[in-house]
XYZ file of C-alpha atoms in Angstrom:
670
model
C 13.158 -50.574 -16.742
C 16.343 -52.220 -15.526
C 19.552 -50.255 -15.998
C 23.150 -51.375 -16.219
C 26.279 -49.613 -15.027
C 29.705 -50.859 -16.225
C 28.313 -54.301 -16.940
C 26.555 -54.592 -13.567
C 22.822 -54.758 -13.047
C 21.400 -51.873 -11.079
C 18.809 -53.114 -8.517
C 15.406 -51.526 -8.084
C 14.874 -49.190 -5.157
C 12.901 -51.743 -3.132
C 15.677 -54.324 -3.274
C 18.416 -51.752 -2.846
C 16.901 -50.321 0.360
C 16.474 -53.814 1.852
C 19.877 -54.968 0.522
C 18.358 -57.899 -1.334
C 19.478 -59.373 -4.599
C 17.407 -58.061 -7.494
C 16.492 -60.174 -10.520
C 15.921 -57.060 -12.632
C 12.900 -56.648 -14.825
C 9.803 -54.449 -14.506
C 8.685 -55.516 -11.985
C 11.414 -57.735 -10.526
C 10.512 -61.153 -9.089
C 10.801 -60.046 -5.453
C 8.576 -56.972 -5.854
C 6.087 -58.998 -7.864
C 5.971 -61.675 -5.154
C 5.511 -59.089 -2.359
C 3.009 -57.037 -4.360
C 4.872 -53.752 -3.958
C 5.712 -51.072 -6.464
C 8.927 -51.681 -8.375
C 10.776 -48.650 -9.706
C 14.281 -47.627 -10.642
C 16.053 -44.324 -10.173
C 16.853 -42.574 -13.404
C 20.480 -41.565 -13.840
C 20.972 -37.870 -13.291
C 23.489 -35.925 -15.324
C 25.998 -33.903 -13.314
C 25.200 -30.191 -13.030
C 26.658 -27.937 -15.654
C 29.433 -25.549 -14.764
C 27.274 -22.647 -15.962
C 24.561 -23.570 -13.461
C 27.080 -23.743 -10.619
C 28.482 -20.351 -11.572
C 24.973 -18.908 -11.687
C 24.125 -20.267 -8.209
C 27.394 -18.941 -6.776
C 26.733 -15.579 -8.419
C 23.295 -15.362 -6.818
C 24.786 -16.179 -3.415
C 27.442 -13.478 -3.858
C 24.783 -10.999 -4.984
C 22.754 -11.802 -1.858
C 25.794 -11.114 0.339
C 26.389 -7.830 -1.495
C 22.776 -6.749 -0.912
C 23.047 -7.614 2.777
C 26.270 -5.623 3.097
C 24.667 -2.651 1.340
C 21.727 -2.817 3.728
C 24.114 -2.821 6.710
C 25.952 0.183 5.260
C 22.711 2.116 4.711
C 21.627 1.445 8.292
C 24.990 2.511 9.708
C 25.080 5.641 7.528
C 21.600 6.616 8.681
C 22.500 6.226 12.366
C 25.778 8.103 11.849
C 23.905 10.903 10.122
C 21.452 11.141 13.013
C 24.306 11.298 15.512
C 26.027 14.076 13.552
C 22.914 16.093 12.737
C 21.465 16.367 16.260
C 23.255 18.817 18.479
C 23.747 17.612 22.004
C 24.598 21.048 23.385
C 22.261 23.971 23.854
C 24.943 26.600 23.030
C 28.138 26.098 21.035
C 31.031 25.310 23.368
C 34.350 27.092 23.113
C 36.661 25.643 20.498
C 40.379 25.767 19.961
C 42.434 25.097 16.888
C 45.431 22.825 16.731
C 47.796 24.666 14.388
C 50.101 21.714 13.921
C 47.483 19.212 12.758
C 44.765 21.619 11.491
C 42.334 19.967 13.926
C 39.528 21.688 15.855
C 39.262 20.766 19.548
C 35.951 21.107 21.401
C 35.799 20.572 25.164
C 32.597 20.203 27.187
C 31.167 18.408 30.188
C 27.935 16.693 31.139
C 26.852 19.776 33.102
C 26.589 21.819 29.894
C 23.564 19.878 28.673
C 20.136 21.514 28.735
C 18.974 21.420 32.333
C 15.319 21.561 31.270
C 15.596 18.117 29.715
C 14.178 15.398 31.980
C 16.983 13.396 33.492
C 17.349 9.709 34.055
C 16.522 8.554 37.589
C 20.023 7.042 37.820
C 22.457 9.645 39.107
C 25.667 9.634 37.074
C 28.665 11.779 38.055
C 29.749 14.412 35.534
C 32.681 13.699 33.274
C 34.835 15.746 30.928
C 34.713 15.187 27.185
C 37.067 16.365 24.448
C 35.922 16.173 20.827
C 38.575 16.604 18.118
C 37.463 17.102 14.502
C 40.264 16.015 12.202
C 41.098 17.750 8.958
C 40.240 14.625 6.965
C 36.600 14.714 8.115
C 36.918 12.251 10.997
C 36.685 12.963 14.697
C 38.154 11.658 17.967
C 36.559 11.652 21.431
C 38.663 11.824 24.635
C 36.993 11.392 28.013
C 37.918 10.555 31.572
C 35.395 7.681 31.692
C 37.400 4.685 32.848
C 35.044 1.724 32.283
C 32.846 0.398 29.523
C 29.907 0.149 31.930
C 30.041 3.874 32.726
C 30.153 4.638 29.008
C 27.003 2.598 28.367
C 25.258 4.317 31.280
C 26.072 7.731 29.814
C 24.862 6.732 26.371
C 21.595 5.471 27.865
C 21.195 8.673 29.880
C 21.752 10.827 26.802
C 19.265 8.822 24.749
C 16.636 9.180 27.513
C 17.182 12.914 27.878
C 17.105 13.631 24.169
C 14.343 11.165 23.231
C 16.793 9.197 21.120
C 16.036 5.704 19.910
C 17.983 2.888 21.482
C 21.196 2.085 19.686
C 20.798 -1.262 17.989
C 23.713 -3.612 17.642
C 24.511 -4.085 13.973
C 24.197 -7.661 12.723
C 27.073 -9.436 11.066
C 27.019 -10.820 7.547
C 27.003 -14.370 8.852
C 23.997 -13.701 11.073
C 22.048 -12.022 8.300
C 22.778 -14.896 5.974
C 21.061 -17.333 8.333
C 18.125 -18.935 6.569
C 19.520 -17.906 3.162
C 18.513 -14.268 3.685
C 14.774 -14.800 4.220
C 12.326 -12.866 6.398
C 9.378 -14.422 8.170
C 6.018 -12.978 7.174
C 3.643 -12.247 10.063
C -0.083 -11.698 10.266
C -0.905 -8.087 9.410
C -2.477 -5.737 11.916
C -5.614 -5.087 9.871
C -8.490 -4.567 12.276
C -9.869 -1.530 10.446
C -9.355 -2.843 6.931
C -11.101 -6.122 7.695
C -13.700 -4.256 9.717
C -14.385 -2.002 6.727
C -14.875 -5.070 4.549
C -17.254 -6.720 7.035
C -19.192 -3.474 7.481
C -19.567 -3.330 3.701
C -20.985 -6.852 3.654
C -23.445 -5.956 6.426
C -24.566 -2.901 4.469
C -25.102 -5.079 1.388
C -27.495 -7.296 3.323
C -29.447 -4.238 4.398
C -29.375 -2.649 0.940
C -30.984 -5.681 -0.688
C -34.305 -5.005 1.047
C -34.239 -1.215 0.782
C -35.845 0.760 -2.049
C -36.520 4.471 -2.274
C -39.342 6.325 -3.970
C -39.337 9.991 -4.893
C -42.216 12.160 -3.712
C -41.834 15.171 -6.042
C -40.584 15.162 -9.631
C -37.357 17.266 -9.830
C -36.842 20.216 -12.120
C -35.601 19.565 -15.644
C -32.339 21.463 -15.151
C -31.397 19.540 -11.979
C -29.774 16.711 -13.900
C -27.726 19.201 -15.906
C -26.553 20.878 -12.697
C -25.532 17.495 -11.300
C -23.513 16.766 -14.453
C -21.793 20.153 -14.255
C -20.978 19.537 -10.584
C -19.506 16.164 -11.490
C -17.164 17.654 -14.089
C -16.019 20.335 -11.666
C -15.205 17.902 -8.863
C -15.373 14.094 -8.979
C -14.358 13.995 -12.633
C -10.910 15.207 -11.556
C -10.629 12.300 -9.153
C -10.955 9.783 -11.996
C -10.834 11.080 -15.589
C -12.994 8.734 -17.675
C -14.458 11.245 -20.160
C -13.439 13.947 -22.565
C -15.692 16.757 -21.370
C -16.247 18.473 -24.714
C -17.063 15.185 -26.445
C -19.431 14.201 -23.629
C -21.438 17.403 -24.043
C -21.496 17.053 -27.844
C -22.745 13.468 -27.762
C -25.159 13.316 -24.844
C -26.296 16.756 -23.648
C -29.577 18.264 -24.809
C -29.735 21.614 -23.047
C -33.508 22.050 -23.560
C -34.400 18.656 -22.101
C -31.321 16.886 -20.696
C -33.336 14.015 -19.195
C -34.069 12.642 -22.664
C -30.522 11.258 -22.660
C -30.152 7.982 -20.739
C -26.464 8.809 -20.180
C -27.348 12.034 -18.350
C -29.868 10.229 -16.136
C -27.480 7.352 -15.381
C -24.615 9.736 -14.562
C -26.918 11.842 -12.343
C -27.949 8.731 -10.432
C -24.314 7.698 -9.958
C -23.280 11.209 -8.828
C -25.943 11.169 -6.108
C -24.299 8.059 -4.589
C -20.743 9.497 -4.556
C -21.269 11.568 -1.363
C -19.732 14.692 -2.875
C -19.753 17.810 -0.704
C -20.631 19.985 -3.678
C -23.768 17.954 -4.451
C -25.106 18.842 -0.994
C -25.395 22.441 -2.155
C -27.828 21.272 -4.843
C -29.710 18.356 -3.280
C -30.198 17.768 0.485
C -28.676 14.546 1.720
C -32.044 13.092 2.754
C -33.225 13.260 -0.879
C -30.150 11.643 -2.452
C -31.393 8.057 -2.415
C -34.913 8.731 -3.625
C -33.717 11.098 -6.359
C -31.032 8.635 -7.398
C -33.657 5.898 -7.742
C -35.728 8.240 -9.897
C -32.866 8.907 -12.326
C -31.902 5.239 -12.343
C -35.392 4.120 -13.348
C -35.562 6.842 -15.982
C -32.211 5.810 -17.487
C -33.192 2.131 -17.431
C -36.478 2.867 -19.169
C -34.812 5.008 -21.829
C -32.060 2.486 -22.557
C -34.542 -0.399 -22.743
C -35.722 0.991 -26.084
C -32.212 0.513 -27.468
C -31.310 -2.476 -25.259
C -28.284 -4.186 -26.825
C -27.643 -1.746 -29.663
C -23.866 -1.318 -29.777
C -23.048 2.370 -29.547
C -21.303 4.751 -27.171
C -24.569 5.826 -25.524
C -25.664 2.337 -24.475
C -22.171 1.428 -23.235
C -21.828 4.554 -21.062
C -25.376 4.156 -19.735
C -24.900 0.531 -18.687
C -21.538 1.361 -17.131
C -23.002 4.091 -14.917
C -26.027 1.993 -14.036
C -23.473 -0.542 -12.800
C -21.585 2.164 -10.873
C -24.865 3.300 -9.295
C -25.699 -0.227 -8.138
C -22.139 -0.793 -6.907
C -22.171 2.396 -4.836
C -25.440 1.231 -3.265
C -23.711 -2.069 -2.377
C -25.704 -4.244 -4.769
C -22.892 -6.257 -6.387
C -25.121 -8.753 -8.191
C -27.091 -6.056 -10.008
C -23.860 -4.155 -10.659
C -22.297 -7.241 -12.268
C -25.319 -7.687 -14.535
C -25.141 -4.140 -15.964
C -21.345 -4.310 -16.115
C -21.444 -7.446 -18.280
C -23.785 -5.678 -20.710
C -21.430 -2.698 -20.901
C -18.387 -4.951 -21.406
C -20.097 -6.842 -24.229
C -20.964 -3.615 -26.042
C -17.476 -2.273 -25.474
C -15.938 -5.351 -27.080
C -18.191 -4.969 -30.145
C -17.240 -1.299 -30.501
C -13.546 -2.108 -30.111
C -13.684 -4.799 -32.820
C -16.055 -3.252 -35.328
C -15.825 0.542 -34.946
C -12.616 1.837 -33.410
C -10.315 -0.873 -34.747
C -10.783 0.637 -38.223
C -8.784 3.716 -37.226
C -5.380 3.193 -38.853
C -2.104 4.401 -37.359
C -1.830 7.474 -39.563
C -5.321 8.606 -38.643
C -4.629 8.222 -34.932
C -1.594 10.474 -35.224
C -3.493 13.161 -37.121
C -4.579 16.413 -35.408
C -7.484 15.916 -32.962
C -10.935 15.997 -34.505
C -14.367 14.919 -33.390
C -13.826 11.231 -34.109
C -10.415 11.162 -32.466
C -11.779 12.855 -29.341
C -14.553 10.257 -29.254
C -11.970 7.486 -29.585
C -9.919 8.997 -26.727
C -13.024 9.063 -24.514
C -13.733 5.438 -25.452
C -10.244 4.554 -24.251
C -10.572 6.543 -21.041
C -13.804 4.804 -20.115
C -11.765 1.675 -19.514
C -10.721 3.176 -16.148
C -14.381 3.213 -15.128
C -14.671 -0.465 -16.008
C -11.593 -1.276 -13.960
C -12.859 0.611 -10.902
C -16.195 -1.207 -10.976
C -14.520 -4.590 -11.443
C -12.187 -3.912 -8.528
C -15.091 -3.021 -6.258
C -16.866 -6.273 -7.092
C -13.617 -8.130 -6.431
C -13.384 -6.377 -3.053
C -16.890 -7.548 -2.167
C -15.878 -11.104 -3.090
C -12.785 -10.802 -0.849
C -10.447 -10.944 -3.859
C -8.587 -7.677 -3.247
C -6.797 -6.187 -0.243
C -6.028 -8.358 2.790
C -7.629 -11.820 2.788
C -9.912 -12.506 5.735
C -8.778 -16.130 5.710
C -5.330 -17.248 4.726
C -6.670 -20.445 3.164
C -8.680 -18.444 0.637
C -5.671 -16.508 -0.549
C -5.055 -18.731 -3.570
C -8.356 -17.647 -5.146
C -7.522 -13.941 -5.143
C -8.044 -11.476 -7.979
C -10.269 -13.433 -10.319
C -11.418 -11.081 -13.053
C -15.200 -10.975 -13.477
C -14.928 -9.590 -16.989
C -12.318 -9.115 -19.682
C -10.818 -5.817 -18.465
C -7.217 -6.930 -18.115
C -5.620 -4.532 -20.575
C -4.360 -1.199 -19.373
C -4.572 2.155 -21.170
C -2.900 5.410 -20.220
C -5.099 8.404 -21.133
C -3.556 11.108 -23.285
C -4.261 14.783 -22.503
C -6.002 16.581 -25.346
C -5.040 20.124 -26.474
C -8.401 21.605 -25.405
C -8.113 20.394 -21.789
C -6.982 22.727 -19.020
C -4.042 22.267 -16.672
C -6.195 20.875 -13.855
C -7.481 18.018 -16.023
C -3.994 17.327 -17.384
C -2.609 16.990 -13.844
C -5.466 14.652 -12.914
C -4.666 12.477 -15.953
C -0.962 12.362 -15.126
C -1.784 11.498 -11.515
C -3.482 8.294 -12.660
C -0.487 7.406 -14.820
C 1.919 7.856 -11.896
C -0.324 5.877 -9.544
C -0.229 3.123 -12.158
C 3.587 3.149 -12.021
C 3.492 2.718 -8.235
C 0.955 -0.097 -8.569
C 3.201 -1.943 -11.040
C 5.990 -1.954 -8.449
C 4.015 -3.033 -5.383
C 1.569 -5.329 -7.211
C 3.933 -8.332 -7.543
C 5.057 -7.811 -3.945
C 1.471 -7.958 -2.649
C 0.719 -11.041 -4.757
C 3.574 -12.937 -3.161
C 3.577 -11.560 0.392
C -0.146 -11.142 1.084
C -1.611 -13.910 -1.041
C 1.270 -16.385 -1.369
C 1.376 -19.603 0.599
C 5.051 -19.326 1.594
C 5.727 -17.493 4.863
C 9.422 -16.954 4.081
C 10.094 -13.901 1.907
C 13.555 -13.211 0.443
C 15.232 -10.170 1.942
C 16.472 -9.169 -1.498
C 12.851 -9.086 -2.751
C 11.879 -6.577 -0.058
C 14.945 -4.384 -0.654
C 14.461 -4.434 -4.420
C 10.775 -3.481 -4.123
C 11.568 -0.575 -1.802
C 14.357 0.621 -4.083
C 12.096 0.476 -7.157
C 9.327 2.300 -5.288
C 11.646 5.158 -4.347
C 13.008 5.303 -7.870
C 9.483 5.687 -9.261
C 8.586 8.542 -6.935
C 11.854 10.459 -6.988
C 12.952 9.828 -10.585
C 10.101 8.703 -12.839
C 7.431 11.050 -11.474
C 7.942 14.553 -12.842
C 9.283 17.125 -10.409
C 6.167 19.317 -10.606
C 4.121 16.410 -9.242
C 6.368 15.790 -6.224
C 6.475 17.465 -2.831
C 9.795 18.799 -1.539
C 11.649 16.275 0.689
C 12.137 18.986 3.330
C 8.391 18.800 4.069
C 8.859 15.316 5.502
C 11.842 16.166 7.670
C 11.937 14.363 11.008
C 11.075 16.266 14.155
C 8.897 19.073 12.730
C 5.527 19.809 14.321
C 2.104 20.009 12.707
C 2.188 23.803 12.396
C 5.539 23.746 10.630
C 4.407 20.865 8.417
C 1.338 22.801 7.247
C 3.383 25.970 6.769
C 5.813 24.174 4.477
C 2.936 22.698 2.496
C 1.346 26.125 2.060
C 4.642 27.587 0.863
C 5.225 24.700 -1.543
C 4.276 25.920 -5.012
C 3.591 22.400 -6.276
C 1.192 21.510 -3.454
C -2.291 20.608 -4.667
C -4.649 17.624 -4.470
C -2.656 15.742 -7.112
C 0.792 16.077 -5.501
C -0.593 15.380 -2.013
C -2.406 12.266 -3.265
C 0.752 10.949 -4.937
C 2.839 11.581 -1.813
C 0.242 9.846 0.370
C 0.168 6.857 -1.993
C 3.966 6.618 -1.950
C 4.227 6.631 1.845
C 1.270 4.283 2.187
C 3.075 1.875 -0.161
C 6.144 2.042 2.085
C 3.951 1.056 5.021
C 2.321 -1.740 3.049
C 5.563 -3.445 1.998
C 7.108 -3.284 5.485
C 4.140 -4.090 7.734
C 4.324 -7.895 7.226
C 7.768 -7.817 8.878
C 6.983 -5.669 11.924
C 8.113 -6.922 15.350
C 5.815 -9.579 16.755
C 3.423 -8.160 19.326
C 2.497 -10.045 22.480
C 0.158 -12.996 22.349
C -2.509 -11.055 24.245
C -2.548 -8.314 21.622
C -2.829 -10.819 18.794
C -5.754 -12.554 20.486
C -7.549 -9.217 20.869
C -6.974 -8.506 17.204
C -8.184 -11.951 16.153
C -11.343 -11.515 18.214
C -11.927 -8.108 16.647
C -11.568 -9.719 13.227
C -14.139 -12.349 14.120
C -11.709 -15.216 14.703
C -11.882 -17.824 17.393
C -8.296 -18.016 18.579
C -8.227 -21.778 19.378
C -9.123 -22.557 15.752
C -6.912 -19.939 14.189
C -4.381 -22.551 13.186
C -6.948 -24.237 10.966
C -7.034 -21.138 8.780
C -3.320 -21.259 8.107
C -1.402 -23.217 5.535
C -0.301 -26.799 5.953
C 3.022 -25.832 7.486
C 1.427 -24.069 10.474
C 3.218 -24.756 13.745
C 1.579 -26.014 16.895
C 1.028 -23.644 19.802
C 4.191 -24.743 21.617
C 6.248 -24.631 18.435
C 4.750 -21.235 17.555
C 5.715 -19.773 20.930
C 9.188 -21.231 20.587
C 9.450 -19.807 17.084
C 8.347 -16.375 18.306
C 10.977 -16.427 21.029
C 13.581 -17.188 18.391
C 12.315 -14.327 16.255
C 12.389 -11.876 19.124
C 15.960 -12.880 19.927
C 16.831 -13.699 16.307
C 19.479 -12.332 14.054
C 17.001 -10.702 11.670
C 15.605 -8.348 14.318
C 17.339 -5.391 12.670
C 14.901 -5.656 9.766
C 11.939 -5.801 12.132
C 13.201 -2.643 13.843
C 13.679 -0.927 10.517
C 10.156 -1.966 9.460
C 8.873 -0.468 12.713
C 10.669 2.811 12.033
C 9.458 3.069 8.427
C 5.839 2.191 9.252
C 5.711 4.547 12.241
C 7.013 7.581 10.320
C 5.184 6.899 7.064
C 1.850 6.316 8.833
C 2.074 9.735 10.489
C 2.989 11.338 7.152
C -0.050 9.749 5.477
C -2.368 11.059 8.205
C -0.874 14.549 7.979
C -1.207 14.637 4.194
C -4.795 13.399 4.126
C -5.724 15.774 6.921
C -4.278 18.679 4.931
C -6.023 17.491 1.782
C -9.364 17.285 3.565
C -9.212 20.547 5.534
C -6.898 22.980 3.730
C -7.415 21.855 0.114
C -11.113 21.046 0.774
C -11.053 17.897 -1.350
C -14.398 16.111 -1.279
C -12.801 12.677 -1.358
C -9.695 11.059 0.060
C -8.059 7.681 -0.683
C -9.699 5.559 2.012
C -7.360 2.550 1.495
C -4.353 4.764 2.261
C -6.031 6.073 5.411
C -7.018 2.611 6.664
C -3.516 1.242 6.081
C -1.951 4.007 8.176
C -4.757 3.838 10.752
C -4.239 0.110 11.330
C -0.555 0.638 12.078
C -1.322 3.500 14.448
C -3.853 1.335 16.305
C -1.206 -1.373 16.583
C 1.344 1.103 17.945
C -1.217 2.445 20.427
C -0.895 -0.816 22.424
C -4.501 -0.680 23.567
C -5.539 -3.209 26.209
C -1.985 -4.142 27.179
C -0.767 -4.501 30.743
C 2.423 -2.957 32.094
C 4.157 -6.328 31.980
C 3.280 -6.722 28.305
C 4.442 -3.196 27.554
C 7.961 -4.021 28.728
C 8.566 -6.123 25.623
C 7.012 -3.467 23.394
C 9.350 -0.774 24.756
C 12.202 -2.479 22.942
C 10.971 -0.852 19.734
C 8.304 1.632 20.889
C 8.944 4.351 23.447
C 6.236 5.739 25.696
C 6.206 8.890 23.592
C 5.711 6.837 20.398
C 2.690 5.144 21.951
C 1.127 8.456 22.960
C 1.779 9.945 19.510
C 0.205 6.895 17.845
C -2.935 7.256 19.953
C -3.164 10.942 19.088
C -2.841 10.263 15.354
C -5.373 7.429 15.541
C -7.914 9.926 16.887
C -7.034 12.321 14.082
C -7.928 9.594 11.595
C -11.463 9.654 12.995
C -11.644 13.406 12.384
C -10.528 12.885 8.785
C -13.343 10.395 8.207
C -15.865 12.803 9.725
C -14.678 15.668 7.525
C -14.674 13.479 4.437
C -18.239 12.278 5.039
C -19.681 15.757 5.593
């Protein structure tokens, strides 16, 4: 429609661009004659003052966050400089009575002579360190040039295995690009390899069936159930033990219960160390098939009858099939269990009013609590099926990221289990562990959705800082103190022997606290690894080949804004020399330290605490970063660029810890 402004006719966009006279109308005569689209720009109201103030406030807040990040980095480096003693023995000190200052004098010759020296020979100089009464200090030296000072600093950092001092960025440099970080391809050889190995095992499992040769004893299923409640039940609390025994256990003939048979079949596929003491490993599959068929036959008589027994049976038949890598069969039994669960929720347990729920625990309330806890079992099975469909974790292809996390059944709600008065301390701690892991997942979940699965490669710096701050707040403030490990355990520079000694002396150290600490540090690795320094092109090609990619067509898997090869190399050079490199270096530091902490914790959990299961996703996340830091297959020329953020000692340590990850997997699978 034609518009007028102060009595003048506003031309259409076609006439305005070509500076032709417009006859107005929709369409105008010229556009109609040329057969082109005729349209007019709609008048836009000026922005409101409130919107301008809000935009300016966000910009100021971004600058404040950047300044705070600079201050934290400088405080950390200053703390490291103050905390590490450069002298083997305390030098003589003198006091300045007039100014209340302490004067310390030393020379380069007083450093530990056993420390390897730099190949560059630097003459000794005298230093005078004055600690002022106000907490500051002053350094006097006879070094005459700035070049000699830099040489001494480099020599000291080499001798003492210090990290290179990084020049702090300015506010203007950090503000470049509106405070955004560039997301890189994750180093995920092992995680993607685990997924592909799972798919290969599924293909093999489809044609494999086991048959039992000898019928087991009647009490074997009961022993398997008891073993489950003493071990794997504490890993994921989905029952109330007393209610389970009251509803489903027939001591004289336990195999008459389909729930007992289904649970026994599922337990035999969980690779628990304690089950090996009852059933040899070679008989697990055949015996599991026996209990599965028996449970399926028993439940077929009830089929779709909505009660607790049929729901629990179908759920564990689904778990059994999922553990055997049969996702289609697992989905079928899971849908049956979900349908029965919905009927029970609407017709049976919804009738419990608020007053009755708050009454003292009785048989019905314990049954209702177990019904609520079983939801965790549904969620675990759904998540496994999503993993098989490449809907969880790290996408194999970037183009498929938009289809992530599609729920296969209505299990979206979340329930926090409540400890019952008749449950012991060990079960209560296992329940609280799941609640605290849920708090961590709520923090990192939105971050993963945007960074791993989002289409935009530019991530706001404030988003990363806020996620890290919230993660630390959850672990150090929201998680109860008795579920945390002392911060002194994770002190920098301590060896493995000292680390284990501190864990043994820690009164709160058990499987629960170690698992929570490992999850916290693994989350730190996960949020920082997309922003690690870019490795050389050779290393990326090796990783792409290991992941099954063909490097010339890798660009076709990226989003529409993927750069060409020349532009990509130019962009990488800018990133390596860019102003945001301080965040890449910090990501390197966090991932390197946290990955080693995760390996140490899981190693202690597997060997000292003798846990029969470990969080494999946490191990693979740390393992991938250690493999990346190992710089395998790189030439000396390529290592020169890596040494900007990884020392030779860091590379050797990473290789050592990567081998220790293999030992953890071996111990966990025994």
